[in-house]
mmCIF file of C-alpha atoms and ligand atoms in Angstrom:
data_model
loop_
_atom_site.group_PDB
_atom_site.id
_atom_site.type_symbol
_atom_site.label_atom_id
_atom_site.label_comp_id
_atom_site.label_asym_id
_atom_site.label_seq_id
_atom_site.Cartn_x
_atom_site.Cartn_y
_atom_site.Cartn_z
ATOM 1 C CA GLY A 1163 -8.425 -22.414 32.974
ATOM 2 C CA LEU A 1164 -6.612 -22.557 29.686
ATOM 3 C CA VAL A 1165 -4.018 -25.059 28.698
ATOM 4 C CA ALA A 1166 -0.765 -23.208 28.210
ATOM 5 C CA GLY A 1167 -0.091 -22.509 24.546
ATOM 6 C CA CYS A 1168 -3.717 -22.845 23.475
ATOM 7 C CA SER A 1169 -5.419 -19.811 22.045
ATOM 8 C CA SER A 1170 -8.731 -18.712 23.491
ATOM 9 C CA SER A 1171 -11.346 -17.620 20.962
ATOM 10 C CA THR A 1172 -12.442 -14.619 22.999
ATOM 11 C CA GLY A 1173 -10.815 -12.493 25.636
ATOM 12 C CA SER A 1174 -7.124 -12.203 26.250
ATOM 13 C CA ASN A 1175 -4.721 -14.882 27.292
ATOM 14 C CA SER A 1176 -1.825 -13.951 29.492
ATOM 15 C CA LYS A 1177 0.559 -15.877 27.228
ATOM 16 C CA GLU A 1178 -0.317 -14.225 23.933
ATOM 17 C CA ILE A 1179 -1.002 -10.902 22.306
ATOM 18 C CA LYS A 1180 -3.756 -10.940 19.712
ATOM 19 C CA ILE A 1181 -3.395 -8.712 16.683
ATOM 20 C CA GLY A 1182 -6.156 -8.408 14.092
ATOM 21 C CA ALA A 1183 -5.479 -8.658 10.354
ATOM 22 C CA ASN A 1184 -8.222 -7.064 8.246
ATOM 23 C CA PHE A 1185 -7.232 -7.794 4.665
ATOM 24 C CA GLU A 1186 -8.350 -8.230 1.070
ATOM 25 C CA LEU A 1187 -8.029 -12.032 0.928
ATOM 26 C CA THR A 1188 -10.664 -12.459 -1.811
ATOM 27 C CA GLY A 1189 -12.274 -10.079 -4.329
ATOM 28 C CA GLY A 1190 -10.809 -7.472 -6.672
ATOM 29 C CA VAL A 1191 -7.389 -6.964 -5.067
ATOM 30 C CA ALA A 1192 -6.976 -10.324 -3.297
ATOM 31 C CA ASN A 1193 -3.353 -10.566 -4.303
ATOM 32 C CA PHE A 1194 -2.595 -7.337 -2.424
ATOM 33 C CA GLY A 1195 -4.050 -8.694 0.800
ATOM 34 C CA LYS A 1196 -2.316 -12.061 0.578
ATOM 35 C CA GLN A 1197 1.112 -10.554 0.011
ATOM 36 C CA THR A 1198 0.741 -8.075 2.848
ATOM 37 C CA VAL A 1199 -0.322 -10.850 5.235
ATOM 38 C CA ASN A 1200 2.678 -12.932 4.121
ATOM 39 C CA GLY A 1201 4.984 -10.076 5.092
ATOM 40 C CA ILE A 1202 3.280 -9.682 8.480
ATOM 41 C CA MET A 1203 3.416 -13.412 9.194
ATOM 42 C CA LEU A 1204 7.132 -13.524 8.467
ATOM 43 C CA ALA A 1205 7.776 -10.735 10.991
ATOM 44 C CA PHE A 1206 5.578 -12.425 13.619
ATOM 45 C CA LYS A 1207 7.317 -15.754 13.046
ATOM 46 C CA GLU A 1208 10.778 -14.237 13.435
ATOM 47 C CA VAL A 1209 9.824 -12.373 16.598
ATOM 48 C CA ASN A 1210 8.019 -15.367 18.135
ATOM 49 C CA GLU A 1211 10.999 -17.605 17.407
ATOM 50 C CA ALA A 1212 13.203 -15.087 19.187
ATOM 51 C CA GLY A 1213 11.044 -15.303 22.321
ATOM 52 C CA GLY A 1214 8.049 -13.097 21.520
ATOM 53 C CA VAL A 1215 7.199 -9.622 22.800
ATOM 54 C CA ASN A 1216 7.230 -8.761 26.496
ATOM 55 C CA GLY A 1217 7.397 -12.518 27.136
ATOM 56 C CA LYS A 1218 4.259 -13.218 25.095
ATOM 57 C CA LYS A 1219 3.644 -14.788 21.693
ATOM 58 C CA LEU A 1220 2.074 -12.754 18.913
ATOM 59 C CA VAL A 1221 -1.052 -14.289 17.402
ATOM 60 C CA LEU A 1222 -2.501 -12.964 14.138
ATOM 61 C CA VAL A 1223 -6.294 -13.230 13.922
ATOM 62 C CA GLN A 1224 -7.311 -12.915 10.269
ATOM 63 C CA ALA A 1225 -10.520 -11.574 8.747
ATOM 64 C CA ASP A 1226 -11.281 -11.347 5.017
ATOM 65 C CA ASN A 1227 -12.760 -8.009 3.921
ATOM 66 C CA LYS A 1228 -13.389 -9.297 0.361
ATOM 67 C CA SER A 1229 -11.901 -6.086 -1.104
ATOM 68 C CA GLU A 1230 -15.082 -4.158 -0.158
ATOM 69 C CA PRO A 1231 -15.320 -1.156 2.213
ATOM 70 C CA SER A 1232 -18.554 -2.394 3.858
ATOM 71 C CA GLU A 1233 -16.981 -5.803 4.522
ATOM 72 C CA ALA A 1234 -13.864 -4.082 5.863
ATOM 73 C CA ALA A 1235 -16.075 -2.330 8.430
ATOM 74 C CA ASN A 1236 -17.666 -5.650 9.422
ATOM 75 C CA ALA A 1237 -14.285 -7.322 9.717
ATOM 76 C CA VAL A 1238 -12.832 -4.656 11.998
ATOM 77 C CA THR A 1239 -15.912 -4.742 14.226
ATOM 78 C CA LYS A 1240 -15.573 -8.502 14.621
ATOM 79 C CA LEU A 1241 -11.839 -8.343 15.339
ATOM 80 C CA ILE A 1242 -12.271 -5.669 17.987
ATOM 81 C CA THR A 1243 -15.484 -6.712 19.705
ATOM 82 C CA GLN A 1244 -15.354 -10.524 19.413
ATOM 83 C CA ASP A 1245 -11.679 -11.376 19.163
ATOM 84 C CA LYS A 1246 -10.637 -8.481 21.426
ATOM 85 C CA VAL A 1247 -7.434 -7.771 19.550
ATOM 86 C CA SER A 1248 -4.963 -5.204 20.868
ATOM 87 C CA ALA A 1249 -4.522 -3.519 17.483
ATOM 88 C CA VAL A 1250 -5.610 -4.047 13.891
ATOM 89 C CA LEU A 1251 -3.343 -4.220 10.856
ATOM 90 C CA GLY A 1252 -4.910 -3.385 7.471
ATOM 91 C CA PRO A 1253 -6.709 -3.088 5.156
ATOM 92 C CA VAL A 1254 -4.555 -2.486 2.053
ATOM 93 C CA THR A 1255 -6.547 -0.048 -0.078
ATOM 94 C CA SER A 1256 -7.404 3.473 0.973
ATOM 95 C CA SER A 1257 -11.169 3.116 0.494
ATOM 96 C CA ASP A 1258 -11.227 -0.066 2.581
ATOM 97 C CA VAL A 1259 -9.117 1.551 5.316
ATOM 98 C CA LEU A 1260 -11.285 4.672 5.443
ATOM 99 C CA ALA A 1261 -14.389 2.552 6.120
ATOM 100 C CA THR A 1262 -12.845 1.143 9.321
ATOM 101 C CA LEU A 1263 -11.307 4.155 11.070
ATOM 102 C CA GLN A 1264 -14.294 5.441 13.016
ATOM 103 C CA ILE A 1265 -14.823 1.948 14.460
ATOM 104 C CA GLY A 1266 -11.236 1.850 15.726
ATOM 105 C CA GLN A 1267 -11.603 5.301 17.223
ATOM 106 C CA ASP A 1268 -14.950 4.554 18.917
ATOM 107 C CA ASN A 1269 -13.474 1.418 20.509
ATOM 108 C CA LYS A 1270 -10.109 3.035 21.209
ATOM 109 C CA VAL A 1271 -8.144 0.402 19.307
ATOM 110 C CA PRO A 1272 -5.349 1.511 16.960
ATOM 111 C CA ILE A 1273 -5.682 0.705 13.262
ATOM 112 C CA ILE A 1274 -2.468 0.625 11.273
ATOM 113 C CA THR A 1275 -2.553 0.289 7.516
ATOM 114 C CA PRO A 1276 0.725 -0.881 6.046
ATOM 115 C CA THR A 1277 -0.208 0.421 2.602
ATOM 116 C CA GLY A 1278 -3.106 2.901 2.461
ATOM 117 C CA THR A 1279 -1.621 6.099 1.021
ATOM 118 C CA ASN A 1280 -4.594 8.489 0.842
ATOM 119 C CA PRO A 1281 -3.877 11.518 3.099
ATOM 120 C CA SER A 1282 -7.317 11.502 4.758
ATOM 121 C CA ILE A 1283 -6.577 8.157 6.438
ATOM 122 C CA THR A 1284 -4.587 9.882 9.152
ATOM 123 C CA VAL A 1285 -5.886 13.450 8.924
ATOM 124 C CA ASP A 1286 -9.597 14.145 8.665
ATOM 125 C CA ASN A 1287 -10.494 17.759 7.856
ATOM 126 C CA GLY A 1288 -7.303 19.070 9.399
ATOM 127 C CA GLN A 1289 -7.601 16.906 12.555
ATOM 128 C CA VAL A 1290 -5.238 14.003 13.195
ATOM 129 C CA ARG A 1291 -7.226 10.828 13.769
ATOM 130 C CA PRO A 1292 -5.931 9.638 17.149
ATOM 131 C CA TYR A 1293 -6.215 5.885 16.462
ATOM 132 C CA ALA A 1294 -5.130 5.823 12.795
ATOM 133 C CA PHE A 1295 -1.558 5.082 11.680
ATOM 134 C CA ARG A 1296 0.231 3.911 8.556
ATOM 135 C CA GLY A 1297 3.529 2.335 7.521
ATOM 136 C CA CYS A 1298 3.906 3.984 4.091
ATOM 137 C CA PHE A 1299 4.386 7.403 2.491
ATOM 138 C CA ILE A 1300 1.326 9.374 1.368
ATOM 139 C CA ASP A 1301 -0.125 10.152 -2.082
ATOM 140 C CA PRO A 1302 0.771 13.844 -2.344
ATOM 141 C CA PHE A 1303 4.402 12.675 -2.310
ATOM 142 C CA GLN A 1304 3.827 9.773 -4.693
ATOM 143 C CA GLY A 1305 1.839 11.946 -7.133
ATOM 144 C CA GLN A 1306 4.609 14.505 -7.093
ATOM 145 C CA VAL A 1307 7.280 11.861 -7.730
ATOM 146 C CA MET A 1308 5.486 10.725 -10.882
ATOM 147 C CA ALA A 1309 4.675 14.260 -12.058
ATOM 148 C CA ASN A 1310 8.339 15.233 -11.700
ATOM 149 C CA PHE A 1311 9.415 12.052 -13.451
ATOM 150 C CA ALA A 1312 7.023 12.821 -16.334
ATOM 151 C CA ALA A 1313 8.098 16.455 -16.661
ATOM 152 C CA LYS A 1314 11.816 16.192 -15.943
ATOM 153 C CA THR A 1315 12.960 12.713 -16.922
ATOM 154 C CA LEU A 1316 10.486 12.034 -19.741
ATOM 155 C CA LYS A 1317 10.243 15.734 -20.741
ATOM 156 C CA ALA A 1318 6.465 15.484 -21.074
ATOM 157 C CA LYS A 1319 4.572 18.737 -21.702
ATOM 158 C CA THR A 1320 1.051 17.317 -21.807
ATOM 159 C CA ALA A 1321 -0.708 14.555 -19.884
ATOM 160 C CA VAL A 1322 -4.080 12.870 -19.724
ATOM 161 C CA ILE A 1323 -5.230 11.503 -16.335
ATOM 162 C CA TYR A 1324 -7.330 8.325 -16.408
ATOM 163 C CA ILE A 1325 -8.724 7.432 -12.956
ATOM 164 C CA ASP A 1326 -10.802 4.804 -11.199
ATOM 165 C CA SER A 1327 -13.591 6.959 -9.831
ATOM 166 C CA SER A 1328 -14.669 4.231 -7.385
ATOM 167 C CA SER A 1329 -11.402 4.635 -5.474
ATOM 168 C CA ASP A 1330 -10.375 7.357 -3.005
ATOM 169 C CA TYR A 1331 -6.784 6.467 -3.782
ATOM 170 C CA SER A 1332 -7.196 7.160 -7.491
ATOM 171 C CA LYS A 1333 -9.093 10.418 -6.980
ATOM 172 C CA GLY A 1334 -6.528 11.774 -4.533
ATOM 173 C CA LEU A 1335 -3.631 10.921 -6.814
ATOM 174 C CA SER A 1336 -5.263 12.677 -9.740
ATOM 175 C CA GLU A 1337 -5.197 15.905 -7.718
ATOM 176 C CA SER A 1338 -1.622 15.591 -6.511
ATOM 177 C CA PHE A 1339 -0.300 14.648 -9.958
ATOM 178 C CA GLU A 1340 -2.110 17.566 -11.563
ATOM 179 C CA ALA A 1341 -0.795 20.066 -9.009
ATOM 180 C CA ALA A 1342 2.821 18.942 -9.397
ATOM 181 C CA PHE A 1343 2.709 18.516 -13.190
ATOM 182 C CA THR A 1344 1.269 22.009 -13.708
ATOM 183 C CA LYS A 1345 3.835 23.431 -11.309
ATOM 184 C CA ASN A 1346 6.473 21.984 -13.614
ATOM 185 C CA GLY A 1347 4.945 23.894 -16.542
ATOM 186 C CA GLY A 1348 3.045 20.881 -17.872
ATOM 187 C CA GLN A 1349 -0.577 20.839 -18.962
ATOM 188 C CA ILE A 1350 -3.346 18.349 -18.191
ATOM 189 C CA ILE A 1351 -5.214 18.131 -21.496
ATOM 190 C CA GLY A 1352 -7.834 15.605 -20.468
ATOM 191 C CA LYS A 1353 -9.343 13.718 -17.544
ATOM 192 C CA GLU A 1354 -11.230 10.467 -17.968
ATOM 193 C CA ALA A 1355 -12.642 7.926 -15.532
ATOM 194 C CA PHE A 1356 -13.610 4.260 -15.265
ATOM 195 C CA LEU A 1357 -15.004 2.035 -12.498
ATOM 196 C CA GLN A 1358 -13.541 -0.980 -10.722
ATOM 197 C CA LYS A 1359 -14.493 -4.238 -12.472
ATOM 198 C CA ASP A 1360 -14.855 -2.511 -15.894
ATOM 199 C CA GLN A 1361 -13.583 -4.760 -18.665
ATOM 200 C CA ASP A 1362 -13.646 -2.726 -21.862
ATOM 201 C CA PHE A 1363 -11.783 0.566 -21.892
ATOM 202 C CA LYS A 1364 -11.515 1.003 -25.663
ATOM 203 C CA ALA A 1365 -14.051 3.784 -26.182
ATOM 204 C CA THR A 1366 -12.325 6.033 -23.644
ATOM 205 C CA LEU A 1367 -8.858 5.006 -24.801
ATOM 206 C CA THR A 1368 -9.792 5.922 -28.389
ATOM 207 C CA LYS A 1369 -10.780 9.344 -27.107
ATOM 208 C CA ILE A 1370 -7.492 9.648 -25.214
ATOM 209 C CA LYS A 1371 -5.540 8.648 -28.320
ATOM 210 C CA GLY A 1372 -7.241 11.506 -30.164
ATOM 211 C CA MET A 1373 -5.982 13.990 -27.548
ATOM 212 C CA ASN A 1374 -2.414 12.930 -28.403
ATOM 213 C CA PRO A 1375 -0.849 13.467 -24.942
ATOM 214 C CA ASP A 1376 2.853 12.998 -24.186
ATOM 215 C CA VAL A 1377 1.968 10.630 -21.295
ATOM 216 C CA VAL A 1378 -1.111 9.022 -19.717
ATOM 217 C CA PHE A 1379 -1.269 8.836 -15.902
ATOM 218 C CA ILE A 1380 -3.299 5.873 -14.578
ATOM 219 C CA PRO A 1381 -3.237 5.768 -10.748
ATOM 220 C CA ALA A 1382 -5.208 2.558 -10.177
ATOM 221 C CA TYR A 1383 -4.927 -1.147 -9.269
ATOM 222 C CA TYR A 1384 -3.394 -4.015 -11.223
ATOM 223 C CA GLU A 1385 -6.628 -5.674 -12.471
ATOM 224 C CA GLU A 1386 -7.895 -2.632 -14.348
ATOM 225 C CA VAL A 1387 -4.438 -1.220 -15.091
ATOM 226 C CA GLY A 1388 -3.473 -4.517 -16.742
ATOM 227 C CA LYS A 1389 -6.489 -4.407 -19.043
ATOM 228 C CA ILE A 1390 -6.063 -0.690 -19.780
ATOM 229 C CA ASN A 1391 -2.401 -1.058 -20.739
ATOM 230 C CA LYS A 1392 -3.160 -4.035 -22.984
ATOM 231 C CA GLN A 1393 -6.054 -2.302 -24.742
ATOM 232 C CA ALA A 1394 -4.144 0.996 -25.038
ATOM 233 C CA ARG A 1395 -1.282 -0.699 -26.884
ATOM 234 C CA GLU A 1396 -3.752 -2.608 -29.100
ATOM 235 C CA LEU A 1397 -5.243 0.734 -30.109
ATOM 236 C CA GLY A 1398 -1.809 2.070 -31.027
ATOM 237 C CA ILE A 1399 -1.195 4.311 -28.001
ATOM 238 C CA THR A 1400 2.598 4.149 -27.783
ATOM 239 C CA VAL A 1401 3.400 6.970 -25.322
ATOM 240 C CA PRO A 1402 4.567 6.232 -21.747
ATOM 241 C CA LEU A 1403 1.845 4.968 -19.422
ATOM 242 C CA LEU A 1404 2.483 6.067 -15.851
ATOM 243 C CA GLY A 1405 1.172 4.787 -12.582
ATOM 244 C CA THR A 1406 1.660 4.416 -8.847
ATOM 245 C CA ASP A 1407 2.018 1.701 -6.205
ATOM 246 C CA GLY A 1408 -1.275 0.050 -7.216
ATOM 247 C CA TRP A 1409 0.560 -1.309 -10.282
ATOM 248 C CA ASP A 1410 2.841 -3.439 -8.129
ATOM 249 C CA ASP A 1411 1.653 -6.978 -8.579
ATOM 250 C CA SER A 1412 2.887 -10.000 -10.499
ATOM 251 C CA LYS A 1413 -0.650 -10.319 -11.912
ATOM 252 C CA LEU A 1414 -0.080 -7.092 -13.850
ATOM 253 C CA VAL A 1415 2.198 -8.883 -16.313
ATOM 254 C CA GLU A 1416 -0.187 -11.848 -16.535
ATOM 255 C CA ILE A 1417 -3.093 -9.567 -17.435
ATOM 256 C CA ALA A 1418 -1.412 -7.024 -19.730
ATOM 257 C CA GLY A 1419 1.315 -9.160 -21.262
ATOM 258 C CA ALA A 1420 4.955 -8.132 -21.026
ATOM 259 C CA ALA A 1421 5.090 -6.202 -24.306
ATOM 260 C CA ALA A 1422 2.141 -3.917 -23.502
ATOM 261 C CA LEU A 1423 3.852 -2.839 -20.279
ATOM 262 C CA ASN A 1424 7.034 -1.655 -21.968
ATOM 263 C CA ASN A 1425 7.320 2.140 -21.733
ATOM 264 C CA GLY A 1426 5.399 1.891 -18.451
ATOM 265 C CA PHE A 1427 6.638 3.492 -15.222
ATOM 266 C CA PHE A 1428 5.286 3.605 -11.681
ATOM 267 C CA SER A 1429 6.200 4.833 -8.229
ATOM 268 C CA ASN A 1430 6.652 2.291 -5.472
ATOM 269 C CA HIS A 1431 7.820 1.846 -1.872
ATOM 270 C CA TYR A 1432 10.963 -0.179 -2.463
ATOM 271 C CA SER A 1433 12.752 -2.302 -5.000
ATOM 272 C CA PRO A 1434 13.713 -5.916 -4.207
ATOM 273 C CA GLU A 1435 16.839 -5.209 -6.304
ATOM 274 C CA ASP A 1436 18.090 -2.666 -3.758
ATOM 275 C CA LYS A 1437 21.533 -3.637 -2.469
ATOM 276 C CA ASP A 1438 20.894 -2.264 1.038
ATOM 277 C CA PRO A 1439 21.779 -5.117 3.445
ATOM 278 C CA ARG A 1440 18.376 -4.874 5.158
ATOM 279 C CA VAL A 1441 16.603 -5.374 1.830
ATOM 280 C CA VAL A 1442 18.907 -8.246 0.825
ATOM 281 C CA LYS A 1443 18.305 -10.041 4.138
ATOM 282 C CA PHE A 1444 14.540 -9.591 3.923
ATOM 283 C CA VAL A 1445 14.329 -10.739 0.287
ATOM 284 C CA GLU A 1446 16.303 -13.855 1.163
ATOM 285 C CA ALA A 1447 14.177 -14.734 4.208
ATOM 286 C CA TYR A 1448 10.953 -14.081 2.296
ATOM 287 C CA LYS A 1449 11.985 -16.204 -0.682
ATOM 288 C CA LYS A 1450 12.910 -19.045 1.640
ATOM 289 C CA GLU A 1451 9.470 -18.891 3.233
ATOM 290 C CA TYR A 1452 7.264 -18.283 0.180
ATOM 291 C CA ASN A 1453 9.322 -19.186 -2.914
ATOM 292 C CA GLU A 1454 8.813 -15.826 -4.601
ATOM 293 C CA ALA A 1455 10.283 -12.338 -4.469
ATOM 294 C CA PRO A 1456 8.518 -10.000 -2.038
ATOM 295 C CA SER A 1457 6.460 -7.188 -3.575
ATOM 296 C CA ALA A 1458 6.288 -3.749 -1.946
ATOM 297 C CA LEU A 1459 3.158 -4.948 -0.164
ATOM 298 C CA ALA A 1460 5.015 -7.819 1.448
ATOM 299 C CA ALA A 1461 7.790 -5.432 2.497
ATOM 300 C CA LEU A 1462 5.302 -2.929 3.933
ATOM 301 C CA GLY A 1463 3.426 -5.702 5.755
ATOM 302 C CA TYR A 1464 6.690 -6.837 7.299
ATOM 303 C CA ASP A 1465 7.782 -3.300 8.216
ATOM 304 C CA THR A 1466 4.454 -2.311 9.693
ATOM 305 C CA ALA A 1467 4.414 -5.445 11.823
ATOM 306 C CA LEU A 1468 7.857 -4.395 13.084
ATOM 307 C CA MET A 1469 6.530 -0.905 13.827
ATOM 308 C CA LEU A 1470 3.675 -2.370 15.876
ATOM 309 C CA ILE A 1471 5.999 -4.782 17.688
ATOM 310 C CA ASP A 1472 8.339 -1.917 18.540
ATOM 311 C CA ALA A 1473 5.401 0.037 19.976
ATOM 312 C CA ILE A 1474 4.159 -2.932 22.044
ATOM 313 C CA LYS A 1475 7.667 -3.344 23.468
ATOM 314 C CA ARG A 1476 8.000 0.310 24.358
ATOM 315 C CA ALA A 1477 4.476 0.368 25.797
ATOM 316 C CA GLY A 1478 5.434 -2.665 27.902
ATOM 317 C CA SER A 1479 1.803 -3.666 27.569
ATOM 318 C CA ASP A 1480 -0.795 -5.044 25.172
ATOM 319 C CA ASP A 1481 -3.335 -2.428 26.195
ATOM 320 C CA PRO A 1482 -4.626 -0.768 22.977
ATOM 321 C CA GLY A 1483 -4.461 2.750 24.438
ATOM 322 C CA LYS A 1484 -0.874 2.309 25.606
ATOM 323 C CA ILE A 1485 0.096 0.848 22.228
ATOM 324 C CA ARG A 1486 -1.485 3.887 20.578
ATOM 325 C CA ASP A 1487 0.569 6.255 22.731
ATOM 326 C CA ALA A 1488 3.755 4.353 21.918
ATOM 327 C CA LEU A 1489 2.989 4.193 18.179
ATOM 328 C CA GLU A 1490 2.811 7.972 18.113
ATOM 329 C CA LYS A 1491 6.428 8.101 19.312
ATOM 330 C CA THR A 1492 7.815 5.769 16.617
ATOM 331 C CA LYS A 1493 11.261 7.094 15.796
ATOM 332 C CA ASP A 1494 14.304 6.013 13.743
ATOM 333 C CA LEU A 1495 13.149 2.448 13.352
ATOM 334 C CA GLN A 1496 15.322 0.732 10.730
ATOM 335 C CA VAL A 1497 13.068 -1.278 8.454
ATOM 336 C CA VAL A 1498 13.205 -2.738 4.937
ATOM 337 C CA THR A 1499 11.572 0.219 3.188
ATOM 338 C CA GLY A 1500 13.669 2.849 4.977
ATOM 339 C CA ILE A 1501 13.920 4.526 8.352
ATOM 340 C CA LEU A 1502 10.581 4.828 10.058
ATOM 341 C CA THR A 1503 9.791 7.972 11.991
ATOM 342 C CA LEU A 1504 6.177 9.057 12.290
ATOM 343 C CA ASP A 1505 5.483 12.765 11.871
ATOM 344 C CA GLU A 1506 2.856 14.606 13.933
ATOM 345 C CA SER A 1507 0.198 13.393 11.479
ATOM 346 C CA HIS A 1508 1.078 9.698 12.052
ATOM 347 C CA ASN A 1509 2.688 9.469 8.598
ATOM 348 C CA PRO A 1510 6.134 7.993 7.943
ATOM 349 C CA VAL A 1511 8.498 10.177 5.958
ATOM 350 C CA LYS A 1512 10.116 7.758 3.534
ATOM 351 C CA SER A 1513 11.641 7.676 0.072
ATOM 352 C CA ALA A 1514 9.952 6.361 -3.061
ATOM 353 C CA VAL A 1515 11.369 4.528 -6.055
ATOM 354 C CA VAL A 1516 10.422 4.745 -9.727
ATOM 355 C CA ILE A 1517 10.144 1.372 -11.449
ATOM 356 C CA GLU A 1518 10.235 0.793 -15.201
ATOM 357 C CA MET A 1519 8.525 -2.240 -16.720
ATOM 358 C CA LYS A 1520 10.850 -3.902 -19.223
ATOM 359 C CA ASP A 1521 9.861 -7.162 -20.934
ATOM 360 C CA GLY A 1522 7.764 -8.145 -17.943
ATOM 361 C CA LYS A 1523 10.445 -7.343 -15.364
ATOM 362 C CA GLN A 1524 10.503 -4.536 -12.833
ATOM 363 C CA VAL A 1525 13.617 -2.445 -13.351
ATOM 364 C CA PHE A 1526 14.726 0.039 -10.710
ATOM 365 C CA ARG A 1527 15.034 3.553 -12.233
ATOM 366 C CA GLU A 1528 15.515 6.041 -9.429
ATOM 367 C CA LYS A 1529 15.087 6.659 -5.718
ATOM 368 C CA VAL A 1530 13.439 9.903 -4.612
ATOM 369 C CA ASN A 1531 13.834 11.287 -1.111
ATOM 370 C CA PRO A 1532 11.071 13.385 0.405
HETATM 371 N N1 LIG B 2266 -1.538 2.708 -1.836
HETATM 372 C C1 LIG B 2266 -2.657 1.885 -2.237
HETATM 373 C C2 LIG B 2266 -3.930 2.509 -1.662
HETATM 374 O O1 LIG B 2266 -3.876 3.359 -0.844
HETATM 375 C C3 LIG B 2266 -2.483 0.457 -1.822
HETATM 376 C C4 LIG B 2266 -1.225 -0.210 -2.319
HETATM 377 C C5 LIG B 2266 -0.002 -0.033 -1.670
HETATM 378 C C6 LIG B 2266 -1.243 -1.009 -3.445
HETATM 379 C C7 LIG B 2266 1.162 -0.637 -2.134
HETATM 380 C C8 LIG B 2266 -0.080 -1.616 -3.914
HETATM 381 C C9 LIG B 2266 1.129 -1.414 -3.274
HETATM 382 O O2 LIG B 2266 -5.020 2.150 -2.005
#
């Protein structure tokens, strides 16, 4: 038998509920994974301190997917088959999430990404994936928010799209931005691409400068975005540079430098400056725990943990199938990033914010409701 309070390495323990965490803890977007896990751990800590869920303690079993889709698939297999978790949280990025979904479905264990925004995560060729869920809005909305911001607020008539062609996230956002920008009467006058881990973007940026667009849309992650913004400004590109949630990381300022980010705008899931009492309370608790302000990833990690906990409570069980059924009925859950109700495609309908970068600080510009 097991000593009460000890965690078994395999199989379930009647005193605890094991949840898998499949995250980018090393590799290209390691900061994303760490912040999301911090948010999840804060939620688990608060709930465990308040007595746990259904009389049991939540235990987070972590696996590092190294920011690679193939490793994300390995990690989810290990969490499900060896650790026998009741559900898996993560990964962060859309491409990493997509590599894990079939494994969750085959084993009938729900996978919930706090952050993956690509539409095909929850709906595959028109069919809802029964075991896939998310805690964030989707890219068609986010792309539209930035296209409207470009056309209406910035009065842009022309745009160039510069994407990371190794990312499903980036490719999807290119399409949704183009559709919404053209609908607003704007014109996409160029499309260029790079690959993750590229270092030198100057040849393509010189070409983009020659096209003389009103704005450049760069839906990608902080490592490459930081370098692109820096090099773009060095080449004398002064127009607004626009992006999406993948820009949200403190490393962005470290890499690009504060000045290069001025006249930069991106869509995000929340602003830590929001005066909503739920946001204020979360920011305070997070700062106390980690000594830094929570990014959108931390907030989404926290919220998605709350969504899972709510489902486990309503299921009254840690059986993965029962948790899945309960997740599907998530409704009116008050969380930090809004009010969580899942639609029939397992997607939350939530607002977005537009953030402006000013002298290295994130400044809240506007909130957009779906
Ligand atoms: N939405 C991104 C993706 O799908 C991940 C992300 C979310 C990054 C939030 C930063 C902040 O790949």
